[in-house]
C-alpha cells in the first residue's frame, strides 16, 4: 500500500465518527429549537460549541494526514 | 501533481541577524497594524456628534459582539469582553489575510522552492500555539483572580484518593485544551488553504470562487469558536462551586 492510500484511509476513517457526532448534535439542536423557538439563540451557541468539539477529532486526523502527505 | 507544492510550515522570507522572519510573522504584524490603525482612527470620530457611517458600522459590530458575550457571561461581560474581542478580531483577520488576492501566490523563487510573501497568520502552528497558550493561561489567571487559592484545589485535592486522581485528570485536561485549541485552528485554516490550492490547480478559473466563500465562513466560525471557548472556560473557572 502506498503512502497516498494511507493518507486517504487516515482521513476517511477519522471523519466517520465526527460526521455522525455532528449530525446527531445538529439534529438534537433542531429538535430543541422546534420545541422552544424562543431559546434558539441559546441553543445555537451551545450547538456551535459542541460541533467544534466533535469537529476537533476530525481535525486531528486531518493534521496527521497532512503531515504524512507533506512532511 | 509535480507543480503543486504546499508547505505545512511557514517559510522564512528574510533573515534579520540570526533571526529568520517568516511570512506568517509579517502577516501577524500587518494584521496588528491594520487593527490598531482602524481602532485609533475610529476612536477619534467617536466623540463627535455625527460620526461618519463607517464608524457607526464598526460600532454596531462591536455592540452586537458585546451582546453575544453578555449572553454567555451576563455578570462579568464588561470584564472579559476586551480579552475575548481581541482574540476574536485578531484570529478573524489572521484567517482572512490568507484569502486576500496575492497571498500565497506572489513570492520569490529560492533554492528551497517557491516562498510566498504573505500567508494566513493562523495557517502557522506557532501562531495558533501561542494563541492557545495565551488563552489557557488567561483562564488560569482569571480563575485565580476570582477565586484565589481555592481555584487550585481543583487540581490538587488531597482530601481522598479519588479526588486526588480527579484533580490529576483536571490538570491533564488543561494541557489537552492547549492542544485542541492549537490543532483546531491550525487544521481548519491550513486545510482551507490546501483546498483552495488544490482546486486552483485542478481548474484554474472560477472553480475556486464557491470555496473562497466557504473559507470566509470557516474563518469567521473558527474565530468565533476560539473566542467562545475561551470565554466559556473562563466562565467555568471563575464560577463558585457549591
PDB file of C-alpha atoms in Angstrom:
ATOM      1  CA  UNK A   1       0.000   0.000   0.000  1.00  0.00           C
ATOM      2  CA  UNK A   2       1.427   3.363  -0.998  1.00  0.00           C
ATOM      3  CA  UNK A   3       1.708   6.432   1.177  1.00  0.00           C
ATOM      4  CA  UNK A   4      -1.218   8.099  -0.612  1.00  0.00           C
ATOM      5  CA  UNK A   5      -3.533   5.223   0.305  1.00  0.00           C
ATOM      6  CA  UNK A   6      -2.527   5.500   3.974  1.00  0.00           C
ATOM      7  CA  UNK A   7      -3.218   9.253   3.889  1.00  0.00           C
ATOM      8  CA  UNK A   8      -6.626   8.656   2.321  1.00  0.00           C
ATOM      9  CA  UNK A   9      -7.581   5.962   4.830  1.00  0.00           C
ATOM     10  CA  UNK A  10      -6.416   8.146   7.764  1.00  0.00           C
ATOM     11  CA  UNK A  11      -8.772  10.996   6.952  1.00  0.00           C
ATOM     12  CA  UNK A  12     -11.590   8.723   5.741  1.00  0.00           C
ATOM     13  CA  UNK A  13     -11.712   6.654   8.947  1.00  0.00           C
ATOM     14  CA  UNK A  14     -11.076   9.716  11.095  1.00  0.00           C
ATOM     15  CA  UNK A  15     -14.007  11.510   9.503  1.00  0.00           C
ATOM     16  CA  UNK A  16     -16.636   8.848  10.256  1.00  0.00           C
ATOM     17  CA  UNK A  17     -17.012   9.470  13.984  1.00  0.00           C
ATOM     18  CA  UNK A  18     -17.179  13.281  13.866  1.00  0.00           C
ATOM     19  CA  UNK A  19     -19.606  13.125  10.924  1.00  0.00           C
ATOM     20  CA  UNK A  20     -22.055  11.020  12.951  1.00  0.00           C
ATOM     21  CA  UNK A  21     -21.478  13.199  16.025  1.00  0.00           C
ATOM     22  CA  UNK A  22     -22.108  16.488  14.211  1.00  0.00           C
ATOM     23  CA  UNK A  23     -25.229  15.049  12.587  1.00  0.00           C
ATOM     24  CA  UNK A  24     -26.617  13.977  15.957  1.00  0.00           C
ATOM     25  CA  UNK A  25     -25.741  17.303  17.604  1.00  0.00           C
ATOM     26  CA  UNK A  26     -27.447  19.394  14.921  1.00  0.00           C
ATOM     27  CA  UNK A  27     -30.468  17.069  14.766  1.00  0.00           C
ATOM     28  CA  UNK A  28     -30.989  17.357  18.531  1.00  0.00           C
ATOM     29  CA  UNK A  29     -30.454  21.129  18.424  1.00  0.00           C
ATOM     30  CA  UNK A  30     -33.077  21.480  15.682  1.00  0.00           C
ATOM     31  CA  UNK A  31     -35.451  19.350  17.744  1.00  0.00           C
ATOM     32  CA  UNK A  32     -34.871  21.622  20.734  1.00  0.00           C
ATOM     33  CA  UNK A  33     -35.417  24.788  18.663  1.00  0.00           C
ATOM     34  CA  UNK A  34     -38.574  23.244  17.199  1.00  0.00           C
ATOM     35  CA  UNK A  35     -39.954  22.640  20.666  1.00  0.00           C
ATOM     36  CA  UNK A  36     -38.933  26.015  22.055  1.00  0.00           C
ATOM     37  CA  UNK A  37     -38.212  28.565  19.293  1.00  0.00           C
ATOM     38  CA  UNK A  38     -37.536  31.373  21.807  1.00  0.00           C
ATOM     39  CA  UNK A  39     -34.425  29.538  23.034  1.00  0.00           C
ATOM     40  CA  UNK A  40     -32.975  29.432  19.505  1.00  0.00           C
ATOM     41  CA  UNK A  41     -30.080  31.825  20.245  1.00  0.00           C
ATOM     42  CA  UNK A  42     -29.003  29.911  23.363  1.00  0.00           C
ATOM     43  CA  UNK A  43     -29.282  26.518  21.694  1.00  0.00           C
ATOM     44  CA  UNK A  44     -27.298  27.783  18.720  1.00  0.00           C
ATOM     45  CA  UNK A  45     -24.359  28.897  20.863  1.00  0.00           C
ATOM     46  CA  UNK A  46     -24.136  25.579  22.671  1.00  0.00           C
ATOM     47  CA  UNK A  47     -24.636  23.698  19.397  1.00  0.00           C
ATOM     48  CA  UNK A  48     -21.704  25.505  17.746  1.00  0.00           C
ATOM     49  CA  UNK A  49     -19.527  24.698  20.755  1.00  0.00           C
ATOM     50  CA  UNK A  50     -20.476  21.034  20.604  1.00  0.00           C
ATOM     51  CA  UNK A  51     -19.896  20.907  16.864  1.00  0.00           C
ATOM     52  CA  UNK A  52     -16.469  22.492  17.376  1.00  0.00           C
ATOM     53  CA  UNK A  53     -15.541  19.812  19.929  1.00  0.00           C
ATOM     54  CA  UNK A  54     -16.705  16.997  17.662  1.00  0.00           C
ATOM     55  CA  UNK A  55     -15.009  18.553  14.668  1.00  0.00           C
ATOM     56  CA  UNK A  56     -11.694  18.779  16.527  1.00  0.00           C
ATOM     57  CA  UNK A  57     -11.436  14.969  16.352  1.00  0.00           C
ATOM     58  CA  UNK A  58     -11.695  15.081  12.568  1.00  0.00           C
ATOM     59  CA  UNK A  59      -9.110  17.863  12.511  1.00  0.00           C
ATOM     60  CA  UNK A  60      -6.660  15.689  14.460  1.00  0.00           C
ATOM     61  CA  UNK A  61      -6.788  13.011  11.788  1.00  0.00           C
ATOM     62  CA  UNK A  62      -6.644  15.722   9.124  1.00  0.00           C
ATOM     63  CA  UNK A  63      -3.457  17.102  10.665  1.00  0.00           C
ATOM     64  CA  UNK A  64      -1.973  13.588  10.804  1.00  0.00           C
ATOM     65  CA  UNK A  65      -2.925  13.057   7.158  1.00  0.00           C
ATOM     66  CA  UNK A  66      -1.432  16.409   6.121  1.00  0.00           C
ATOM     67  CA  UNK A  67       1.797  15.655   7.986  1.00  0.00           C
ATOM     68  CA  UNK A  68       2.012  12.217   6.326  1.00  0.00           C
ATOM     69  CA  UNK A  69       1.388  13.832   2.955  1.00  0.00           C
ATOM     70  CA  UNK A  70       3.603  16.917   3.071  1.00  0.00           C
ATOM     71  CA  UNK A  71       6.378  16.255   5.596  1.00  0.00           C
TER      72      UNK A  71
ATOM     73  CA  UNK B   1       0.867  16.779  -9.270  1.00  0.00           C
ATOM     74  CA  UNK B   2       4.523  17.780  -9.603  1.00  0.00           C
ATOM     75  CA  UNK B   3       3.807  21.516  -9.860  1.00  0.00           C
ATOM     76  CA  UNK B   4       1.602  21.675  -6.782  1.00  0.00           C
ATOM     77  CA  UNK B   5       3.768  22.455  -3.774  1.00  0.00           C
ATOM     78  CA  UNK B   6       2.304  23.043  -0.347  1.00  0.00           C
ATOM     79  CA  UNK B   7       4.396  23.796   2.707  1.00  0.00           C
ATOM     80  CA  UNK B   8       2.961  22.769   6.070  1.00  0.00           C
ATOM     81  CA  UNK B   9       5.204  25.220   7.917  1.00  0.00           C
ATOM     82  CA  UNK B  10       5.777  28.929   7.386  1.00  0.00           C
ATOM     83  CA  UNK B  11       8.813  29.767   5.278  1.00  0.00           C
ATOM     84  CA  UNK B  12      11.447  32.401   6.089  1.00  0.00           C
ATOM     85  CA  UNK B  13      11.371  35.371   3.703  1.00  0.00           C
ATOM     86  CA  UNK B  14      14.416  37.185   5.066  1.00  0.00           C
ATOM     87  CA  UNK B  15      16.986  36.861   7.808  1.00  0.00           C
ATOM     88  CA  UNK B  16      17.396  39.629  10.387  1.00  0.00           C
ATOM     89  CA  UNK B  17      20.646  38.990  12.228  1.00  0.00           C
ATOM     90  CA  UNK B  18      20.373  35.371  13.319  1.00  0.00           C
ATOM     91  CA  UNK B  19      16.603  35.525  13.283  1.00  0.00           C
ATOM     92  CA  UNK B  20      14.538  34.130  10.429  1.00  0.00           C
ATOM     93  CA  UNK B  21      11.477  36.273   9.742  1.00  0.00           C
ATOM     94  CA  UNK B  22       8.767  34.068   8.241  1.00  0.00           C
ATOM     95  CA  UNK B  23       5.879  35.122   6.035  1.00  0.00           C
ATOM     96  CA  UNK B  24       3.311  34.446   8.782  1.00  0.00           C
ATOM     97  CA  UNK B  25       5.187  36.793  11.147  1.00  0.00           C
ATOM     98  CA  UNK B  26       4.962  39.516   8.502  1.00  0.00           C
ATOM     99  CA  UNK B  27       1.200  38.943   8.200  1.00  0.00           C
ATOM    100  CA  UNK B  28       0.825  38.933  12.006  1.00  0.00           C
ATOM    101  CA  UNK B  29       2.470  42.372  12.180  1.00  0.00           C
ATOM    102  CA  UNK B  30       0.376  43.672   9.265  1.00  0.00           C
ATOM    103  CA  UNK B  31      -2.878  42.460  10.843  1.00  0.00           C
ATOM    104  CA  UNK B  32      -1.932  44.071  14.176  1.00  0.00           C
ATOM    105  CA  UNK B  33      -1.071  47.344  12.419  1.00  0.00           C
ATOM    106  CA  UNK B  34      -4.312  47.297  10.441  1.00  0.00           C
ATOM    107  CA  UNK B  35      -6.480  46.665  13.521  1.00  0.00           C
ATOM    108  CA  UNK B  36      -4.626  49.293  15.593  1.00  0.00           C
ATOM    109  CA  UNK B  37      -4.904  51.966  12.903  1.00  0.00           C
ATOM    110  CA  UNK B  38      -8.587  51.163  12.400  1.00  0.00           C
ATOM    111  CA  UNK B  39      -9.255  51.431  16.134  1.00  0.00           C
ATOM    112  CA  UNK B  40      -7.264  54.672  16.533  1.00  0.00           C
ATOM    113  CA  UNK B  41      -8.987  56.258  13.526  1.00  0.00           C
ATOM    114  CA  UNK B  42     -12.465  55.191  14.626  1.00  0.00           C
ATOM    115  CA  UNK B  43     -11.824  56.349  18.186  1.00  0.00           C
ATOM    116  CA  UNK B  44     -11.071  59.912  17.005  1.00  0.00           C
ATOM    117  CA  UNK B  45     -14.549  60.207  15.486  1.00  0.00           C
ATOM    118  CA  UNK B  46     -16.471  58.667  18.376  1.00  0.00           C
ATOM    119  CA  UNK B  47     -16.669  61.853  20.460  1.00  0.00           C
ATOM    120  CA  UNK B  48     -18.186  63.848  17.584  1.00  0.00           C
ATOM    121  CA  UNK B  49     -21.879  64.475  17.387  1.00  0.00           C
ATOM    122  CA  UNK B  50     -22.261  62.916  13.943  1.00  0.00           C
ATOM    123  CA  UNK B  51     -19.657  60.168  13.400  1.00  0.00           C
ATOM    124  CA  UNK B  52     -19.193  59.014   9.792  1.00  0.00           C
ATOM    125  CA  UNK B  53     -21.080  55.968   8.601  1.00  0.00           C
ATOM    126  CA  UNK B  54     -18.188  53.522   8.721  1.00  0.00           C
ATOM    127  CA  UNK B  55     -17.588  54.352  12.386  1.00  0.00           C
ATOM    128  CA  UNK B  56     -21.250  53.732  13.142  1.00  0.00           C
ATOM    129  CA  UNK B  57     -20.995  50.433  11.276  1.00  0.00           C
ATOM    130  CA  UNK B  58     -17.989  49.369  13.376  1.00  0.00           C
ATOM    131  CA  UNK B  59     -19.850  50.424  16.496  1.00  0.00           C
ATOM    132  CA  UNK B  60     -22.781  48.217  15.524  1.00  0.00           C
ATOM    133  CA  UNK B  61     -20.482  45.229  15.016  1.00  0.00           C
ATOM    134  CA  UNK B  62     -18.713  45.731  18.356  1.00  0.00           C
ATOM    135  CA  UNK B  63     -22.038  46.185  20.135  1.00  0.00           C
ATOM    136  CA  UNK B  64     -23.514  43.015  18.684  1.00  0.00           C
ATOM    137  CA  UNK B  65     -20.413  41.086  19.767  1.00  0.00           C
ATOM    138  CA  UNK B  66     -20.772  42.623  23.234  1.00  0.00           C
ATOM    139  CA  UNK B  67     -24.354  41.393  23.378  1.00  0.00           C
ATOM    140  CA  UNK B  68     -23.144  37.925  22.381  1.00  0.00           C
ATOM    141  CA  UNK B  69     -20.568  37.973  25.219  1.00  0.00           C
ATOM    142  CA  UNK B  70     -23.304  39.178  27.556  1.00  0.00           C
ATOM    143  CA  UNK B  71     -25.491  36.203  26.616  1.00  0.00           C
ATOM    144  CA  UNK B  72     -22.712  33.857  27.836  1.00  0.00           C
ATOM    145  CA  UNK B  73     -21.479  35.759  30.917  1.00  0.00           C
ATOM    146  CA  UNK B  74     -24.294  38.070  31.993  1.00  0.00           C
ATOM    147  CA  UNK B  75     -22.480  39.323  35.111  1.00  0.00           C
ATOM    148  CA  UNK B  76     -18.856  39.814  34.050  1.00  0.00           C
ATOM    149  CA  UNK B  77     -19.330  40.743  30.376  1.00  0.00           C
ATOM    150  CA  UNK B  78     -17.551  44.110  30.684  1.00  0.00           C
ATOM    151  CA  UNK B  79     -14.611  42.410  32.389  1.00  0.00           C
ATOM    152  CA  UNK B  80     -13.991  39.672  29.833  1.00  0.00           C
ATOM    153  CA  UNK B  81     -15.103  41.479  26.678  1.00  0.00           C
ATOM    154  CA  UNK B  82     -11.746  43.186  25.843  1.00  0.00           C
ATOM    155  CA  UNK B  83      -9.790  39.907  26.039  1.00  0.00           C
ATOM    156  CA  UNK B  84     -12.307  37.871  24.078  1.00  0.00           C
ATOM    157  CA  UNK B  85     -12.910  40.552  21.445  1.00  0.00           C
ATOM    158  CA  UNK B  86      -9.166  40.990  20.914  1.00  0.00           C
ATOM    159  CA  UNK B  87      -8.735  37.261  20.362  1.00  0.00           C
ATOM    160  CA  UNK B  88     -11.744  37.224  18.042  1.00  0.00           C
ATOM    161  CA  UNK B  89     -10.633  40.180  15.885  1.00  0.00           C
ATOM    162  CA  UNK B  90      -7.014  39.054  15.607  1.00  0.00           C
ATOM    163  CA  UNK B  91      -7.928  35.476  14.670  1.00  0.00           C
ATOM    164  CA  UNK B  92     -10.641  36.643  12.263  1.00  0.00           C
ATOM    165  CA  UNK B  93      -8.319  38.914  10.292  1.00  0.00           C
ATOM    166  CA  UNK B  94      -5.463  36.421  10.590  1.00  0.00           C
ATOM    167  CA  UNK B  95      -7.690  33.814   8.953  1.00  0.00           C
ATOM    168  CA  UNK B  96      -8.937  36.169   6.257  1.00  0.00           C
ATOM    169  CA  UNK B  97      -5.447  37.502   5.443  1.00  0.00           C
ATOM    170  CA  UNK B  98      -4.632  34.213   3.733  1.00  0.00           C
ATOM    171  CA  UNK B  99      -7.603  34.678   1.378  1.00  0.00           C
ATOM    172  CA  UNK B 100      -6.524  38.064   0.037  1.00  0.00           C
ATOM    173  CA  UNK B 101      -5.641  38.110  -3.658  1.00  0.00           C
ATOM    174  CA  UNK B 102      -1.876  37.777  -3.922  1.00  0.00           C
ATOM    175  CA  UNK B 103      -1.403  35.993  -0.601  1.00  0.00           C
ATOM    176  CA  UNK B 104       0.123  32.550  -1.151  1.00  0.00           C
ATOM    177  CA  UNK B 105       0.620  33.381  -4.839  1.00  0.00           C
ATOM    178  CA  UNK B 106       3.105  36.302  -5.023  1.00  0.00           C
ATOM    179  CA  UNK B 107       6.576  35.488  -3.791  1.00  0.00           C
ATOM    180  CA  UNK B 108      10.155  34.566  -4.508  1.00  0.00           C
ATOM    181  CA  UNK B 109      11.685  31.551  -6.183  1.00  0.00           C
ATOM    182  CA  UNK B 110      14.542  30.468  -3.911  1.00  0.00           C
ATOM    183  CA  UNK B 111      16.741  27.415  -3.597  1.00  0.00           C
ATOM    184  CA  UNK B 112      14.133  25.880  -1.242  1.00  0.00           C
ATOM    185  CA  UNK B 113      11.404  26.369  -3.839  1.00  0.00           C
ATOM    186  CA  UNK B 114       8.660  28.966  -4.036  1.00  0.00           C
ATOM    187  CA  UNK B 115       8.282  31.227  -0.962  1.00  0.00           C
ATOM    188  CA  UNK B 116       5.161  33.444  -0.869  1.00  0.00           C
ATOM    189  CA  UNK B 117       5.414  36.858   0.818  1.00  0.00           C
ATOM    190  CA  UNK B 118       2.073  36.555   2.596  1.00  0.00           C
ATOM    191  CA  UNK B 119       0.498  33.541   4.294  1.00  0.00           C
ATOM    192  CA  UNK B 120      -2.553  33.462   6.559  1.00  0.00           C
ATOM    193  CA  UNK B 121      -1.349  34.321  10.075  1.00  0.00           C
ATOM    194  CA  UNK B 122      -3.168  31.357  11.645  1.00  0.00           C
ATOM    195  CA  UNK B 123      -2.001  28.887   8.966  1.00  0.00           C
ATOM    196  CA  UNK B 124       1.149  28.501  11.054  1.00  0.00           C
ATOM    197  CA  UNK B 125       1.196  26.159  14.043  1.00  0.00           C
ATOM    198  CA  UNK B 126       3.439  28.566  16.006  1.00  0.00           C
ATOM    199  CA  UNK B 127       0.845  31.365  15.869  1.00  0.00           C
ATOM    200  CA  UNK B 128      -2.001  29.103  16.949  1.00  0.00           C
ATOM    201  CA  UNK B 129       0.120  27.526  19.720  1.00  0.00           C
ATOM    202  CA  UNK B 130       0.957  30.993  21.054  1.00  0.00           C
ATOM    203  CA  UNK B 131      -2.723  31.992  20.971  1.00  0.00           C
ATOM    204  CA  UNK B 132      -3.737  28.740  22.679  1.00  0.00           C
ATOM    205  CA  UNK B 133      -1.159  29.098  25.473  1.00  0.00           C
ATOM    206  CA  UNK B 134      -2.273  32.695  25.986  1.00  0.00           C
ATOM    207  CA  UNK B 135      -5.947  31.706  26.093  1.00  0.00           C
ATOM    208  CA  UNK B 136      -5.484  28.818  28.546  1.00  0.00           C
ATOM    209  CA  UNK B 137      -3.129  30.879  30.708  1.00  0.00           C
ATOM    210  CA  UNK B 138      -5.692  33.678  30.931  1.00  0.00           C
ATOM    211  CA  UNK B 139      -8.264  31.083  32.045  1.00  0.00           C
ATOM    212  CA  UNK B 140      -5.947  30.138  34.965  1.00  0.00           C
ATOM    213  CA  UNK B 141      -5.288  33.813  35.674  1.00  0.00           C
ATOM    214  CA  UNK B 142      -8.964  34.739  35.938  1.00  0.00           C
ATOM    215  CA  UNK B 143      -9.648  31.575  37.942  1.00  0.00           C
ATOM    216  CA  UNK B 144      -7.018  32.651  40.470  1.00  0.00           C
ATOM    217  CA  UNK B 145      -8.159  36.267  40.418  1.00  0.00           C
ATOM    218  CA  UNK B 146     -11.799  35.467  41.137  1.00  0.00           C
ATOM    219  CA  UNK B 147     -11.445  32.509  43.489  1.00  0.00           C
ATOM    220  CA  UNK B 148      -7.977  32.921  44.978  1.00  0.00           C
ATOM    221  CA  UNK B 149      -6.005  29.858  46.020  1.00  0.00           C
ATOM    222  CA  UNK B 150      -9.234  27.875  46.211  1.00  0.00           C
ATOM    223  CA  UNK B 151      -9.117  27.718  42.414  1.00  0.00           C
ATOM    224  CA  UNK B 152      -6.099  25.405  42.568  1.00  0.00           C
ATOM    225  CA  UNK B 153      -7.877  22.903  44.832  1.00  0.00           C
ATOM    226  CA  UNK B 154      -9.468  21.775  41.571  1.00  0.00           C
ATOM    227  CA  UNK B 155      -6.071  20.363  40.572  1.00  0.00           C
ATOM    228  CA  UNK B 156      -4.513  19.406  43.919  1.00  0.00           C
ATOM    229  CA  UNK B 157      -7.146  17.866  46.129  1.00  0.00           C
ATOM    230  CA  UNK B 158      -5.696  15.745  48.928  1.00  0.00           C
ATOM    231  CA  UNK B 159      -8.984  15.052  50.716  1.00  0.00           C
ATOM    232  CA  UNK B 160      -9.227  11.480  49.406  1.00  0.00           C
ATOM    233  CA  UNK B 161      -7.544   9.322  46.730  1.00  0.00           C
ATOM    234  CA  UNK B 162     -10.405   9.614  44.238  1.00  0.00           C
ATOM    235  CA  UNK B 163     -10.406  13.416  44.380  1.00  0.00           C
ATOM    236  CA  UNK B 164      -6.620  13.388  44.027  1.00  0.00           C
ATOM    237  CA  UNK B 165      -6.922  11.333  40.856  1.00  0.00           C
ATOM    238  CA  UNK B 166      -9.714  13.566  39.503  1.00  0.00           C
ATOM    239  CA  UNK B 167      -7.502  16.604  40.174  1.00  0.00           C
ATOM    240  CA  UNK B 168      -4.707  14.926  38.221  1.00  0.00           C
ATOM    241  CA  UNK B 169      -7.090  14.421  35.294  1.00  0.00           C
ATOM    242  CA  UNK B 170      -8.168  18.078  35.515  1.00  0.00           C
ATOM    243  CA  UNK B 171      -4.515  19.096  35.291  1.00  0.00           C
ATOM    244  CA  UNK B 172      -4.021  16.997  32.164  1.00  0.00           C
ATOM    245  CA  UNK B 173      -7.219  18.388  30.643  1.00  0.00           C
ATOM    246  CA  UNK B 174      -5.779  21.926  30.854  1.00  0.00           C
ATOM    247  CA  UNK B 175      -2.867  20.793  28.672  1.00  0.00           C
ATOM    248  CA  UNK B 176      -5.183  18.999  26.284  1.00  0.00           C
ATOM    249  CA  UNK B 177      -7.118  22.270  25.954  1.00  0.00           C
ATOM    250  CA  UNK B 178      -3.941  23.886  24.612  1.00  0.00           C
ATOM    251  CA  UNK B 179      -3.507  21.013  22.153  1.00  0.00           C
ATOM    252  CA  UNK B 180      -7.077  21.108  20.925  1.00  0.00           C
ATOM    253  CA  UNK B 181      -7.130  24.937  20.577  1.00  0.00           C
ATOM    254  CA  UNK B 182      -3.896  24.753  18.567  1.00  0.00           C
ATOM    255  CA  UNK B 183      -4.848  21.963  16.216  1.00  0.00           C
ATOM    256  CA  UNK B 184      -8.441  23.045  15.678  1.00  0.00           C
ATOM    257  CA  UNK B 185      -7.494  26.493  14.424  1.00  0.00           C
ATOM    258  CA  UNK B 186      -4.384  25.430  12.526  1.00  0.00           C
ATOM    259  CA  UNK B 187      -6.058  22.390  10.962  1.00  0.00           C
ATOM    260  CA  UNK B 188      -9.093  24.305   9.761  1.00  0.00           C
ATOM    261  CA  UNK B 189      -7.227  27.237   8.246  1.00  0.00           C
ATOM    262  CA  UNK B 190      -4.374  25.200   6.760  1.00  0.00           C
ATOM    263  CA  UNK B 191      -6.818  22.655   5.318  1.00  0.00           C
ATOM    264  CA  UNK B 192      -8.724  25.559   3.741  1.00  0.00           C
ATOM    265  CA  UNK B 193      -5.577  26.846   2.077  1.00  0.00           C
ATOM    266  CA  UNK B 194      -4.707  23.354   0.827  1.00  0.00           C
ATOM    267  CA  UNK B 195      -8.253  23.008  -0.530  1.00  0.00           C
ATOM    268  CA  UNK B 196      -8.014  26.329  -2.383  1.00  0.00           C
ATOM    269  CA  UNK B 197      -4.575  25.450  -3.777  1.00  0.00           C
ATOM    270  CA  UNK B 198      -5.763  22.041  -4.991  1.00  0.00           C
ATOM    271  CA  UNK B 199      -8.933  23.426  -6.606  1.00  0.00           C
ATOM    272  CA  UNK B 200      -6.983  26.228  -8.302  1.00  0.00           C
ATOM    273  CA  UNK B 201      -4.516  23.588  -9.525  1.00  0.00           C
ATOM    274  CA  UNK B 202      -7.256  21.382 -10.993  1.00  0.00           C
ATOM    275  CA  UNK B 203      -9.439  24.143 -12.521  1.00  0.00           C
ATOM    276  CA  UNK B 204      -7.561  27.447 -12.874  1.00  0.00           C
ATOM    277  CA  UNK B 205     -10.562  29.740 -13.444  1.00  0.00           C
ATOM    278  CA  UNK B 206     -13.733  30.397 -11.395  1.00  0.00           C
ATOM    279  CA  UNK B 207     -13.942  26.945  -9.754  1.00  0.00           C
ATOM    280  CA  UNK B 208     -12.383  28.186  -6.518  1.00  0.00           C
ATOM    281  CA  UNK B 209     -14.940  31.005  -6.066  1.00  0.00           C
ATOM    282  CA  UNK B 210     -17.509  28.985  -4.054  1.00  0.00           C
ATOM    283  CA  UNK B 211     -14.677  27.555  -1.961  1.00  0.00           C
ATOM    284  CA  UNK B 212     -13.439  31.089  -1.233  1.00  0.00           C
ATOM    285  CA  UNK B 213     -16.922  31.818   0.106  1.00  0.00           C
ATOM    286  CA  UNK B 214     -16.709  28.670   2.235  1.00  0.00           C
ATOM    287  CA  UNK B 215     -13.311  29.708   3.588  1.00  0.00           C
ATOM    288  CA  UNK B 216     -14.585  33.189   4.538  1.00  0.00           C
ATOM    289  CA  UNK B 217     -17.333  31.445   6.505  1.00  0.00           C
ATOM    290  CA  UNK B 218     -14.920  28.927   8.090  1.00  0.00           C
ATOM    291  CA  UNK B 219     -12.575  31.762   9.117  1.00  0.00           C
ATOM    292  CA  UNK B 220     -15.443  33.545  10.869  1.00  0.00           C
ATOM    293  CA  UNK B 221     -16.713  30.376  12.579  1.00  0.00           C
ATOM    294  CA  UNK B 222     -13.251  29.371  13.807  1.00  0.00           C
ATOM    295  CA  UNK B 223     -12.577  32.838  15.221  1.00  0.00           C
ATOM    296  CA  UNK B 224     -15.976  32.676  16.933  1.00  0.00           C
ATOM    297  CA  UNK B 225     -15.337  29.162  18.269  1.00  0.00           C
ATOM    298  CA  UNK B 226     -11.903  30.088  19.631  1.00  0.00           C
ATOM    299  CA  UNK B 227     -13.158  33.166  21.464  1.00  0.00           C
ATOM    300  CA  UNK B 228     -16.365  31.497  22.662  1.00  0.00           C
ATOM    301  CA  UNK B 229     -14.465  28.510  24.062  1.00  0.00           C
ATOM    302  CA  UNK B 230     -12.034  30.838  25.855  1.00  0.00           C
ATOM    303  CA  UNK B 231     -14.964  32.717  27.339  1.00  0.00           C
ATOM    304  CA  UNK B 232     -16.768  29.539  28.392  1.00  0.00           C
ATOM    305  CA  UNK B 233     -13.628  28.143  30.047  1.00  0.00           C
ATOM    306  CA  UNK B 234     -13.087  31.445  31.870  1.00  0.00           C
ATOM    307  CA  UNK B 235     -16.718  31.361  32.914  1.00  0.00           C
ATOM    308  CA  UNK B 236     -16.353  27.837  34.331  1.00  0.00           C
ATOM    309  CA  UNK B 237     -13.059  28.687  36.057  1.00  0.00           C
ATOM    310  CA  UNK B 238     -14.457  31.784  37.765  1.00  0.00           C
ATOM    311  CA  UNK B 239     -17.760  30.209  38.869  1.00  0.00           C
ATOM    312  CA  UNK B 240     -18.052  29.452  42.576  1.00  0.00           C
ATOM    313  CA  UNK B 241     -18.704  25.800  43.299  1.00  0.00           C
ATOM    314  CA  UNK B 242     -21.204  24.587  45.842  1.00  0.00           C
TER     315      UNK B 242
END
